[in-house]
Amino acid sequence: MGVKAPPPIDRGELSTEPTKNRLVPRHVAVVMDGNGRWAQVRGKARIQGHRRGVETARQLTSLCGRAGVEYLTLFAFSSENWKRPPEEVRFLTRLLISSLENEISRLQENQIRLNVIGDFRPFGQKVEELVARAREQTFSNTAMTLTIALNYGGRWDLTNAVRELATACEERRMTASDIDESILSQALSTGNLPDPDLFIRTGGEIRLSNFLLWQLAYTELFFTDSLWPDFSEEHFEQALDAYQRRQRRFGQTGDQVTT
Ligand code: IPE
Ligand code: IPE
Ligand code: MG
């Protein structure tokens, strides 16, 4: 696989199964949508919405840390977002560079480990260098893992993983019959993360937009009309409340889960 995630954090047992019946989701995955519309309704350029969106991401990271969330994964740029006007893509790349430069000290202060998924090489050498440096500097942080999805697509992830396993079979390092769900999970770019417990999408659209397709199989989904720059502590509390009211059955009956 072209881009490798860092090795797993040693937390004793790290299962890809979402954790059952916990009050606080262990892993929260977010599609931060609605930046452009937030700006447009205010008569501003779309890029102003992206700028505000970074502030919301910073705020949510801190809220998750306080709530005891161990993994936060943010969808920042999809493999389809290259289809946007070139000026917007250029602005997003510059914003990515300045965020990587400016946020590292805050991540260090808060003991947050930075992880990146997606093929970020097309953003250029500067981004590659900053990602490498940020990963290295925050590597031993243990309070929370913040994963940023950059040029990420769920189909890209699955395709890469399948290619990696097929290569291993060709090279006789494994056989096709060795492939099971756990091996495929580990070959994904999220192989070092548990599956998300709670998925949040802002911006009113009820779709996944090619986010973590495999990993969201049993995740609790929460959609809100609130546009990303408006997503506040109150909205996050609503998402946590909704999560706590869900009964995660994983195919079992309700009675089986409660006893
Ligand atoms: C999400 O906000 C940020 C990115 C996809 C980079 P949008 O830019 O998609 O905002 P809307 O959906 O157009 O309002
Ligand atoms: C999803 O938002 C991607 C990110 C938030 C990075 P989009 O705005 O790209 O999704 P669609 O195009 O409305 O499905
Ligand atoms: Mg959008």
PDB file of C-alpha atoms and ligand atoms in Angstrom:
ATOM      1  CA  MET A   1       0.000   0.000   0.000  1.00  0.00           C
ATOM      2  CA  GLY A   2       1.382   3.436  -0.881  1.00  0.00           C
ATOM      3  CA  VAL A   3       0.598   5.210   2.347  1.00  0.00           C
ATOM      4  CA  LYS A   4       0.990   3.317   5.565  1.00  0.00           C
ATOM      5  CA  ALA A   5      -0.676   4.184   8.827  1.00  0.00           C
ATOM      6  CA  PRO A   6       1.612   4.222  11.863  1.00  0.00           C
ATOM      7  CA  PRO A   7       1.805   1.008  13.895  1.00  0.00           C
ATOM      8  CA  PRO A   8      -0.966   0.356  16.395  1.00  0.00           C
ATOM      9  CA  ILE A   9      -0.939   2.030  19.760  1.00  0.00           C
ATOM     10  CA  ASP A  10      -0.365  -0.480  22.471  1.00  0.00           C
ATOM     11  CA  ARG A  11      -3.526  -0.346  24.525  1.00  0.00           C
ATOM     12  CA  GLY A  12      -3.497  -3.973  25.440  1.00  0.00           C
ATOM     13  CA  GLU A  13      -6.358  -5.440  23.522  1.00  0.00           C
ATOM     14  CA  LEU A  14      -7.331  -3.406  20.439  1.00  0.00           C
ATOM     15  CA  SER A  15     -10.326  -4.969  18.779  1.00  0.00           C
ATOM     16  CA  THR A  16     -11.875  -3.678  15.564  1.00  0.00           C
ATOM     17  CA  GLU A  17     -15.274  -4.598  17.019  1.00  0.00           C
ATOM     18  CA  PRO A  18     -17.119  -1.461  18.152  1.00  0.00           C
ATOM     19  CA  THR A  19     -17.321  -1.447  21.917  1.00  0.00           C
ATOM     20  CA  LYS A  20     -20.684  -2.509  23.261  1.00  0.00           C
ATOM     21  CA  ASN A  21     -22.864  -0.476  25.581  1.00  0.00           C
ATOM     22  CA  ARG A  22     -20.401   2.196  26.589  1.00  0.00           C
ATOM     23  CA  LEU A  23     -21.751   5.561  27.601  1.00  0.00           C
ATOM     24  CA  VAL A  24     -19.045   7.429  25.801  1.00  0.00           C
ATOM     25  CA  PRO A  25     -18.232   6.316  22.271  1.00  0.00           C
ATOM     26  CA  ARG A  26     -14.645   5.184  22.055  1.00  0.00           C
ATOM     27  CA  HIS A  27     -14.296   6.277  18.435  1.00  0.00           C
ATOM     28  CA  VAL A  28     -16.203   9.178  16.834  1.00  0.00           C
ATOM     29  CA  ALA A  29     -16.018   9.702  13.051  1.00  0.00           C
ATOM     30  CA  VAL A  30     -17.243  12.966  11.547  1.00  0.00           C
ATOM     31  CA  VAL A  31     -18.154  14.209   8.070  1.00  0.00           C
ATOM     32  CA  MET A  32     -17.621  17.936   8.518  1.00  0.00           C
ATOM     33  CA  ASP A  33     -20.032  19.202   5.872  1.00  0.00           C
ATOM     34  CA  GLY A  34     -21.626  22.588   5.184  1.00  0.00           C
ATOM     35  CA  ASN A  35     -18.708  25.014   5.225  1.00  0.00           C
ATOM     36  CA  GLY A  36     -19.488  26.412   1.778  1.00  0.00           C
ATOM     37  CA  ARG A  37     -23.182  26.963   2.502  1.00  0.00           C
ATOM     38  CA  TRP A  38     -22.385  28.519   5.879  1.00  0.00           C
ATOM     39  CA  ALA A  39     -20.347  31.174   4.066  1.00  0.00           C
ATOM     40  CA  GLN A  40     -22.725  31.585   1.144  1.00  0.00           C
ATOM     41  CA  VAL A  41     -25.761  32.370   3.339  1.00  0.00           C
ATOM     42  CA  ARG A  42     -23.663  35.129   4.895  1.00  0.00           C
ATOM     43  CA  GLY A  43     -22.702  36.561   1.523  1.00  0.00           C
ATOM     44  CA  LYS A  44     -19.096  35.438   2.030  1.00  0.00           C
ATOM     45  CA  ALA A  45     -16.776  33.402  -0.154  1.00  0.00           C
ATOM     46  CA  ARG A  46     -16.904  29.634   0.452  1.00  0.00           C
ATOM     47  CA  ILE A  47     -13.324  29.676   1.701  1.00  0.00           C
ATOM     48  CA  GLN A  48     -14.405  31.732   4.721  1.00  0.00           C
ATOM     49  CA  GLY A  49     -16.544  28.762   5.715  1.00  0.00           C
ATOM     50  CA  HIS A  50     -13.561  26.432   5.464  1.00  0.00           C
ATOM     51  CA  ARG A  51     -11.556  28.800   7.644  1.00  0.00           C
ATOM     52  CA  ARG A  52     -14.268  28.736  10.311  1.00  0.00           C
ATOM     53  CA  GLY A  53     -14.512  24.985   9.897  1.00  0.00           C
ATOM     54  CA  VAL A  54     -10.957  24.565  11.167  1.00  0.00           C
ATOM     55  CA  GLU A  55     -11.958  26.334  14.389  1.00  0.00           C
ATOM     56  CA  THR A  56     -14.891  23.957  14.812  1.00  0.00           C
ATOM     57  CA  ALA A  57     -12.583  20.986  14.305  1.00  0.00           C
ATOM     58  CA  ARG A  58     -10.249  22.320  17.001  1.00  0.00           C
ATOM     59  CA  GLN A  59     -13.178  22.836  19.371  1.00  0.00           C
ATOM     60  CA  LEU A  60     -14.598  19.356  18.754  1.00  0.00           C
ATOM     61  CA  THR A  61     -11.183  17.796  19.348  1.00  0.00           C
ATOM     62  CA  SER A  62     -11.056  19.437  22.734  1.00  0.00           C
ATOM     63  CA  LEU A  63     -14.666  18.447  23.562  1.00  0.00           C
ATOM     64  CA  CYS A  64     -13.932  14.836  22.629  1.00  0.00           C
ATOM     65  CA  GLY A  65     -10.828  14.852  24.806  1.00  0.00           C
ATOM     66  CA  ARG A  66     -12.853  16.103  27.761  1.00  0.00           C
ATOM     67  CA  ALA A  67     -15.635  13.572  27.153  1.00  0.00           C
ATOM     68  CA  GLY A  68     -13.183  10.667  27.161  1.00  0.00           C
ATOM     69  CA  VAL A  69     -13.384   9.796  23.466  1.00  0.00           C
ATOM     70  CA  GLU A  70     -10.180   7.923  22.565  1.00  0.00           C
ATOM     71  CA  TYR A  71     -10.292   8.228  18.775  1.00  0.00           C
ATOM     72  CA  LEU A  72     -11.648  11.092  16.692  1.00  0.00           C
ATOM     73  CA  THR A  73     -11.594  10.794  12.900  1.00  0.00           C
ATOM     74  CA  LEU A  74     -12.378  13.835  10.756  1.00  0.00           C
ATOM     75  CA  PHE A  75     -13.177  13.746   7.026  1.00  0.00           C
ATOM     76  CA  ALA A  76     -11.341  16.805   5.737  1.00  0.00           C
ATOM     77  CA  PHE A  77     -11.025  16.134   1.996  1.00  0.00           C
ATOM     78  CA  SER A  78     -12.533  13.315  -0.030  1.00  0.00           C
ATOM     79  CA  SER A  79     -11.084  11.607  -3.081  1.00  0.00           C
ATOM     80  CA  GLU A  80     -13.948  13.252  -5.002  1.00  0.00           C
ATOM     81  CA  ASN A  81     -13.254  16.790  -3.741  1.00  0.00           C
ATOM     82  CA  TRP A  82     -10.600  17.268  -6.475  1.00  0.00           C
ATOM     83  CA  LYS A  83     -13.561  17.888  -8.777  1.00  0.00           C
ATOM     84  CA  ARG A  84     -14.103  21.258  -7.086  1.00  0.00           C
ATOM     85  CA  PRO A  85     -12.996  24.533  -8.683  1.00  0.00           C
ATOM     86  CA  PRO A  86      -9.174  24.693  -8.687  1.00  0.00           C
ATOM     87  CA  GLU A  87      -9.132  27.886  -6.555  1.00  0.00           C
ATOM     88  CA  GLU A  88     -11.099  26.140  -3.809  1.00  0.00           C
ATOM     89  CA  VAL A  89      -8.764  23.122  -3.920  1.00  0.00           C
ATOM     90  CA  ARG A  90      -5.742  25.450  -3.771  1.00  0.00           C
ATOM     91  CA  PHE A  91      -7.221  27.275  -0.798  1.00  0.00           C
ATOM     92  CA  LEU A  92      -7.971  24.011   1.002  1.00  0.00           C
ATOM     93  CA  THR A  93      -4.369  22.873   0.427  1.00  0.00           C
ATOM     94  CA  ARG A  94      -3.037  26.135   1.883  1.00  0.00           C
ATOM     95  CA  LEU A  95      -5.416  25.809   4.827  1.00  0.00           C
ATOM     96  CA  LEU A  96      -4.196  22.274   5.389  1.00  0.00           C
ATOM     97  CA  ILE A  97      -0.581  23.471   5.427  1.00  0.00           C
ATOM     98  CA  SER A  98      -1.262  26.295   7.881  1.00  0.00           C
ATOM     99  CA  SER A  99      -3.323  24.014  10.126  1.00  0.00           C
ATOM    100  CA  LEU A 100      -0.568  21.402  10.223  1.00  0.00           C
ATOM    101  CA  GLU A 101       1.939  24.131  11.058  1.00  0.00           C
ATOM    102  CA  ASN A 102      -0.171  25.829  13.713  1.00  0.00           C
ATOM    103  CA  GLU A 103      -1.943  23.000  15.501  1.00  0.00           C
ATOM    104  CA  ILE A 104       0.986  20.756  16.416  1.00  0.00           C
ATOM    105  CA  SER A 105       1.836  22.601  19.625  1.00  0.00           C
ATOM    106  CA  ARG A 106      -1.780  22.340  20.758  1.00  0.00           C
ATOM    107  CA  LEU A 107      -1.795  18.614  20.009  1.00  0.00           C
ATOM    108  CA  GLN A 108       1.383  18.241  22.043  1.00  0.00           C
ATOM    109  CA  GLU A 109      -0.033  20.220  24.969  1.00  0.00           C
ATOM    110  CA  ASN A 110      -3.083  17.990  25.002  1.00  0.00           C
ATOM    111  CA  GLN A 111      -1.176  14.744  24.462  1.00  0.00           C
ATOM    112  CA  ILE A 112      -2.986  14.042  21.179  1.00  0.00           C
ATOM    113  CA  ARG A 113      -1.482  11.737  18.614  1.00  0.00           C
ATOM    114  CA  LEU A 114      -1.991  12.755  14.979  1.00  0.00           C
ATOM    115  CA  ASN A 115      -2.723  10.118  12.375  1.00  0.00           C
ATOM    116  CA  VAL A 116      -3.572  10.649   8.708  1.00  0.00           C
ATOM    117  CA  ILE A 117      -5.476   8.329   6.373  1.00  0.00           C
ATOM    118  CA  GLY A 118      -5.833   8.773   2.623  1.00  0.00           C
ATOM    119  CA  ASP A 119      -3.291   9.347  -0.131  1.00  0.00           C
ATOM    120  CA  PHE A 120      -2.087  12.830   0.796  1.00  0.00           C
ATOM    121  CA  ARG A 121       0.811  12.855  -1.703  1.00  0.00           C
ATOM    122  CA  PRO A 122      -1.125  14.796  -4.376  1.00  0.00           C
ATOM    123  CA  PHE A 123      -1.268  17.769  -1.964  1.00  0.00           C
ATOM    124  CA  GLY A 124       2.463  18.195  -2.546  1.00  0.00           C
ATOM    125  CA  GLN A 125       5.784  17.842  -0.828  1.00  0.00           C
ATOM    126  CA  LYS A 126       5.152  20.453   1.845  1.00  0.00           C
ATOM    127  CA  VAL A 127       2.097  18.559   3.105  1.00  0.00           C
ATOM    128  CA  GLU A 128       4.010  15.272   2.987  1.00  0.00           C
ATOM    129  CA  GLU A 129       6.790  16.766   5.100  1.00  0.00           C
ATOM    130  CA  LEU A 130       4.425  18.354   7.602  1.00  0.00           C
ATOM    131  CA  VAL A 131       2.409  15.152   7.993  1.00  0.00           C
ATOM    132  CA  ALA A 132       5.591  13.145   8.545  1.00  0.00           C
ATOM    133  CA  ARG A 133       6.836  15.648  11.120  1.00  0.00           C
ATOM    134  CA  ALA A 134       3.490  15.868  12.922  1.00  0.00           C
ATOM    135  CA  ARG A 135       3.175  12.100  13.112  1.00  0.00           C
ATOM    136  CA  GLU A 136       6.671  11.770  14.454  1.00  0.00           C
ATOM    137  CA  GLN A 137       6.321  14.553  17.033  1.00  0.00           C
ATOM    138  CA  THR A 138       2.997  13.347  18.382  1.00  0.00           C
ATOM    139  CA  PHE A 139       3.724   9.647  18.121  1.00  0.00           C
ATOM    140  CA  SER A 140       4.055   8.931  21.837  1.00  0.00           C
ATOM    141  CA  ASN A 141       1.015  10.959  22.873  1.00  0.00           C
ATOM    142  CA  THR A 142      -1.578   8.805  24.563  1.00  0.00           C
ATOM    143  CA  ALA A 143      -4.601  10.952  25.530  1.00  0.00           C
ATOM    144  CA  MET A 144      -6.388  10.642  22.185  1.00  0.00           C
ATOM    145  CA  THR A 145      -5.739   9.749  18.546  1.00  0.00           C
ATOM    146  CA  LEU A 146      -6.904  12.354  16.055  1.00  0.00           C
ATOM    147  CA  THR A 147      -7.118  10.954  12.532  1.00  0.00           C
ATOM    148  CA  ILE A 148      -7.517  13.308   9.592  1.00  0.00           C
ATOM    149  CA  ALA A 149      -8.860  11.806   6.363  1.00  0.00           C
ATOM    150  CA  LEU A 150      -7.152  13.551   3.442  1.00  0.00           C
ATOM    151  CA  ASN A 151      -7.896  12.612  -0.152  1.00  0.00           C
ATOM    152  CA  TYR A 152      -9.646   9.667   1.456  1.00  0.00           C
ATOM    153  CA  GLY A 153     -12.298   7.456  -0.092  1.00  0.00           C
ATOM    154  CA  GLY A 154     -13.776   4.264   1.323  1.00  0.00           C
ATOM    155  CA  ARG A 155     -13.523   2.608  -2.091  1.00  0.00           C
ATOM    156  CA  TRP A 156      -9.887   3.703  -2.419  1.00  0.00           C
ATOM    157  CA  ASP A 157      -9.211   2.178   1.013  1.00  0.00           C
ATOM    158  CA  LEU A 158     -10.819  -1.158   0.133  1.00  0.00           C
ATOM    159  CA  THR A 159      -9.135  -1.273  -3.269  1.00  0.00           C
ATOM    160  CA  ASN A 160      -5.713  -0.672  -1.727  1.00  0.00           C
ATOM    161  CA  ALA A 161      -6.278  -3.295   0.930  1.00  0.00           C
ATOM    162  CA  VAL A 162      -7.405  -5.887  -1.623  1.00  0.00           C
ATOM    163  CA  ARG A 163      -4.395  -5.092  -3.810  1.00  0.00           C
ATOM    164  CA  GLU A 164      -2.063  -5.489  -0.844  1.00  0.00           C
ATOM    165  CA  LEU A 165      -3.558  -8.877   0.053  1.00  0.00           C
ATOM    166  CA  ALA A 166      -3.522 -10.017  -3.593  1.00  0.00           C
ATOM    167  CA  THR A 167       0.181  -9.094  -3.794  1.00  0.00           C
ATOM    168  CA  ALA A 168       0.861 -11.048  -0.606  1.00  0.00           C
ATOM    169  CA  CYS A 169      -0.873 -14.059  -2.208  1.00  0.00           C
ATOM    170  CA  GLU A 170       1.095 -13.657  -5.460  1.00  0.00           C
ATOM    171  CA  GLU A 171       4.309 -13.544  -3.488  1.00  0.00           C
ATOM    172  CA  ARG A 172       3.177 -16.611  -1.559  1.00  0.00           C
ATOM    173  CA  ARG A 173       3.321 -14.833   1.784  1.00  0.00           C
ATOM    174  CA  MET A 174      -0.282 -15.955   2.298  1.00  0.00           C
ATOM    175  CA  THR A 175      -3.000 -17.885   0.492  1.00  0.00           C
ATOM    176  CA  ALA A 176      -6.481 -16.739  -0.511  1.00  0.00           C
ATOM    177  CA  SER A 177      -8.010 -18.969   2.161  1.00  0.00           C
ATOM    178  CA  ASP A 178      -6.109 -16.998   4.848  1.00  0.00           C
ATOM    179  CA  ILE A 179      -8.148 -13.900   4.035  1.00  0.00           C
ATOM    180  CA  ASP A 180     -10.865 -13.258   6.579  1.00  0.00           C
ATOM    181  CA  GLU A 181     -12.620 -10.147   7.923  1.00  0.00           C
ATOM    182  CA  SER A 182      -9.963  -9.460  10.472  1.00  0.00           C
ATOM    183  CA  ILE A 183      -7.123  -9.613   7.922  1.00  0.00           C
ATOM    184  CA  LEU A 184      -9.003  -7.335   5.530  1.00  0.00           C
ATOM    185  CA  SER A 185      -9.752  -4.886   8.379  1.00  0.00           C
ATOM    186  CA  GLN A 186      -6.090  -4.722   9.269  1.00  0.00           C
ATOM    187  CA  ALA A 187      -5.066  -4.091   5.663  1.00  0.00           C
ATOM    188  CA  LEU A 188      -7.249  -0.974   5.546  1.00  0.00           C
ATOM    189  CA  SER A 189      -5.734   2.418   6.314  1.00  0.00           C
ATOM    190  CA  THR A 190      -7.599   2.255   9.633  1.00  0.00           C
ATOM    191  CA  GLY A 191      -5.996  -1.072  10.588  1.00  0.00           C
ATOM    192  CA  ASN A 192      -4.670   0.521  13.772  1.00  0.00           C
ATOM    193  CA  LEU A 193      -8.049   1.975  14.851  1.00  0.00           C
ATOM    194  CA  PRO A 194     -11.155   0.340  16.314  1.00  0.00           C
ATOM    195  CA  ASP A 195     -14.286   0.737  14.168  1.00  0.00           C
ATOM    196  CA  PRO A 196     -16.196   3.969  14.884  1.00  0.00           C
ATOM    197  CA  ASP A 197     -18.942   3.760  17.516  1.00  0.00           C
ATOM    198  CA  LEU A 198     -20.572   7.049  16.576  1.00  0.00           C
ATOM    199  CA  PHE A 199     -20.719   8.718  13.155  1.00  0.00           C
ATOM    200  CA  ILE A 200     -21.745  12.363  12.918  1.00  0.00           C
ATOM    201  CA  ARG A 201     -22.527  14.216   9.693  1.00  0.00           C
ATOM    202  CA  THR A 202     -23.359  17.900   9.707  1.00  0.00           C
ATOM    203  CA  GLY A 203     -24.793  19.912   6.826  1.00  0.00           C
ATOM    204  CA  GLY A 204     -28.129  18.143   6.367  1.00  0.00           C
ATOM    205  CA  GLU A 205     -27.133  15.506   3.808  1.00  0.00           C
ATOM    206  CA  ILE A 206     -28.071  11.942   4.723  1.00  0.00           C
ATOM    207  CA  ARG A 207     -25.274  10.057   3.004  1.00  0.00           C
ATOM    208  CA  LEU A 208     -21.802   8.644   3.611  1.00  0.00           C
ATOM    209  CA  SER A 209     -20.103  10.259   0.587  1.00  0.00           C
ATOM    210  CA  ASN A 210     -17.546   7.442   0.359  1.00  0.00           C
ATOM    211  CA  PHE A 211     -16.306   7.819   3.949  1.00  0.00           C
ATOM    212  CA  LEU A 212     -15.347   4.717   5.990  1.00  0.00           C
ATOM    213  CA  LEU A 213     -17.522   2.248   4.058  1.00  0.00           C
ATOM    214  CA  TRP A 214     -16.325  -0.977   5.656  1.00  0.00           C
ATOM    215  CA  GLN A 215     -15.635   0.463   9.094  1.00  0.00           C
ATOM    216  CA  LEU A 216     -19.129   1.974   9.564  1.00  0.00           C
ATOM    217  CA  ALA A 217     -20.914  -1.386   9.247  1.00  0.00           C
ATOM    218  CA  TYR A 218     -22.206  -1.274  12.861  1.00  0.00           C
ATOM    219  CA  THR A 219     -21.662   2.361  13.756  1.00  0.00           C
ATOM    220  CA  GLU A 220     -24.503   4.436  15.216  1.00  0.00           C
ATOM    221  CA  LEU A 221     -25.327   7.219  12.746  1.00  0.00           C
ATOM    222  CA  PHE A 222     -26.233  10.789  13.713  1.00  0.00           C
ATOM    223  CA  PHE A 223     -27.163  13.424  11.152  1.00  0.00           C
ATOM    224  CA  THR A 224     -27.758  17.089  11.878  1.00  0.00           C
ATOM    225  CA  ASP A 225     -28.839  20.002   9.693  1.00  0.00           C
ATOM    226  CA  SER A 226     -26.414  22.249  11.509  1.00  0.00           C
ATOM    227  CA  LEU A 227     -23.686  23.465   9.150  1.00  0.00           C
ATOM    228  CA  TRP A 228     -20.177  22.507  10.249  1.00  0.00           C
ATOM    229  CA  PRO A 229     -18.989  25.982  11.344  1.00  0.00           C
ATOM    230  CA  ASP A 230     -22.118  26.178  13.564  1.00  0.00           C
ATOM    231  CA  PHE A 231     -21.565  22.764  15.166  1.00  0.00           C
ATOM    232  CA  SER A 232     -21.239  23.547  18.855  1.00  0.00           C
ATOM    233  CA  GLU A 233     -20.845  21.847  22.203  1.00  0.00           C
ATOM    234  CA  GLU A 234     -24.649  21.672  22.375  1.00  0.00           C
ATOM    235  CA  HIS A 235     -24.844  19.775  19.078  1.00  0.00           C
ATOM    236  CA  PHE A 236     -22.123  17.407  20.236  1.00  0.00           C
ATOM    237  CA  GLU A 237     -24.074  16.789  23.459  1.00  0.00           C
ATOM    238  CA  GLN A 238     -27.136  16.002  21.334  1.00  0.00           C
ATOM    239  CA  ALA A 239     -25.127  13.465  19.360  1.00  0.00           C
ATOM    240  CA  LEU A 240     -23.818  11.865  22.575  1.00  0.00           C
ATOM    241  CA  ASP A 241     -27.330  11.787  24.047  1.00  0.00           C
ATOM    242  CA  ALA A 242     -28.664  10.110  20.911  1.00  0.00           C
ATOM    243  CA  TYR A 243     -25.814   7.598  21.045  1.00  0.00           C
ATOM    244  CA  GLN A 244     -26.511   6.768  24.679  1.00  0.00           C
ATOM    245  CA  ARG A 245     -30.162   6.080  23.887  1.00  0.00           C
ATOM    246  CA  ARG A 246     -29.348   3.590  21.135  1.00  0.00           C
ATOM    247  CA  GLN A 247     -29.340  -0.116  21.814  1.00  0.00           C
ATOM    248  CA  ARG A 248     -26.447  -1.696  19.960  1.00  0.00           C
ATOM    249  CA  ARG A 249     -27.554  -5.191  19.115  1.00  0.00           C
ATOM    250  CA  PHE A 250     -25.002  -6.358  16.538  1.00  0.00           C
ATOM    251  CA  GLY A 251     -27.531  -8.815  15.155  1.00  0.00           C
ATOM    252  CA  GLN A 252     -28.746 -10.144  18.517  1.00  0.00           C
ATOM    253  CA  THR A 253     -32.172  -9.609  20.037  1.00  0.00           C
ATOM    254  CA  GLY A 254     -32.829  -6.794  22.480  1.00  0.00           C
ATOM    255  CA  ASP A 255     -33.290  -9.313  25.323  1.00  0.00           C
ATOM    256  CA  GLN A 256     -29.950 -10.924  24.634  1.00  0.00           C
ATOM    257  CA  VAL A 257     -28.208  -7.578  24.822  1.00  0.00           C
ATOM    258  CA  THR A 258     -29.826  -6.477  28.095  1.00  0.00           C
ATOM    259  CA  THR A 259     -29.163  -9.697  29.988  1.00  0.00           C
TER     260      THR A 259
HETATM  261  C1  IPE B   1     -17.168  20.424   3.772  1.00  0.00           C
HETATM  262  O1  IPE B   1     -17.924  21.546   3.463  1.00  0.00           O
HETATM  263  C2  IPE B   1     -15.693  20.655   3.583  1.00  0.00           C
HETATM  264  C3  IPE B   1     -15.113  19.930   2.429  1.00  0.00           C
HETATM  265  C4  IPE B   1     -15.730  19.053   1.702  1.00  0.00           C
HETATM  266  C5  IPE B   1     -13.725  20.230   2.122  1.00  0.00           C
HETATM  267  P1  IPE B   1     -18.381  21.820   2.000  1.00  0.00           P
HETATM  268  O2  IPE B   1     -17.356  22.625   1.302  1.00  0.00           O
HETATM  269  O3  IPE B   1     -18.768  20.571   1.308  1.00  0.00           O
HETATM  270  O4  IPE B   1     -19.666  22.713   2.233  1.00  0.00           O
HETATM  271  P2  IPE B   1     -21.019  22.664   1.421  1.00  0.00           P
HETATM  272  O5  IPE B   1     -21.547  21.272   1.504  1.00  0.00           O
HETATM  273  O6  IPE B   1     -20.696  23.052  -0.004  1.00  0.00           O
HETATM  274  O7  IPE B   1     -21.885  23.660   2.100  1.00  0.00           O
HETATM  275  C1  IPE B   2     -17.964  15.027   2.173  1.00  0.00           C
HETATM  276  O1  IPE B   2     -18.570  16.237   1.865  1.00  0.00           O
HETATM  277  C2  IPE B   2     -16.482  15.187   2.245  1.00  0.00           C
HETATM  278  C3  IPE B   2     -15.986  15.993   3.349  1.00  0.00           C
HETATM  279  C4  IPE B   2     -16.672  16.528   4.307  1.00  0.00           C
HETATM  280  C5  IPE B   2     -14.568  16.178   3.362  1.00  0.00           C
HETATM  281  P1  IPE B   2     -18.964  16.629   0.379  1.00  0.00           P
HETATM  282  O2  IPE B   2     -19.558  17.977   0.435  1.00  0.00           O
HETATM  283  O3  IPE B   2     -17.810  16.454  -0.537  1.00  0.00           O
HETATM  284  O4  IPE B   2     -20.049  15.519   0.010  1.00  0.00           O
HETATM  285  P2  IPE B   2     -21.125  15.484  -1.159  1.00  0.00           P
HETATM  286  O5  IPE B   2     -20.416  15.848  -2.436  1.00  0.00           O
HETATM  287  O6  IPE B   2     -22.180  16.495  -0.828  1.00  0.00           O
HETATM  288  O7  IPE B   2     -21.664  14.097  -1.136  1.00  0.00           O
HETATM  289 MG    MG B   3     -20.491  19.546   1.118  1.00  0.00          MG
END
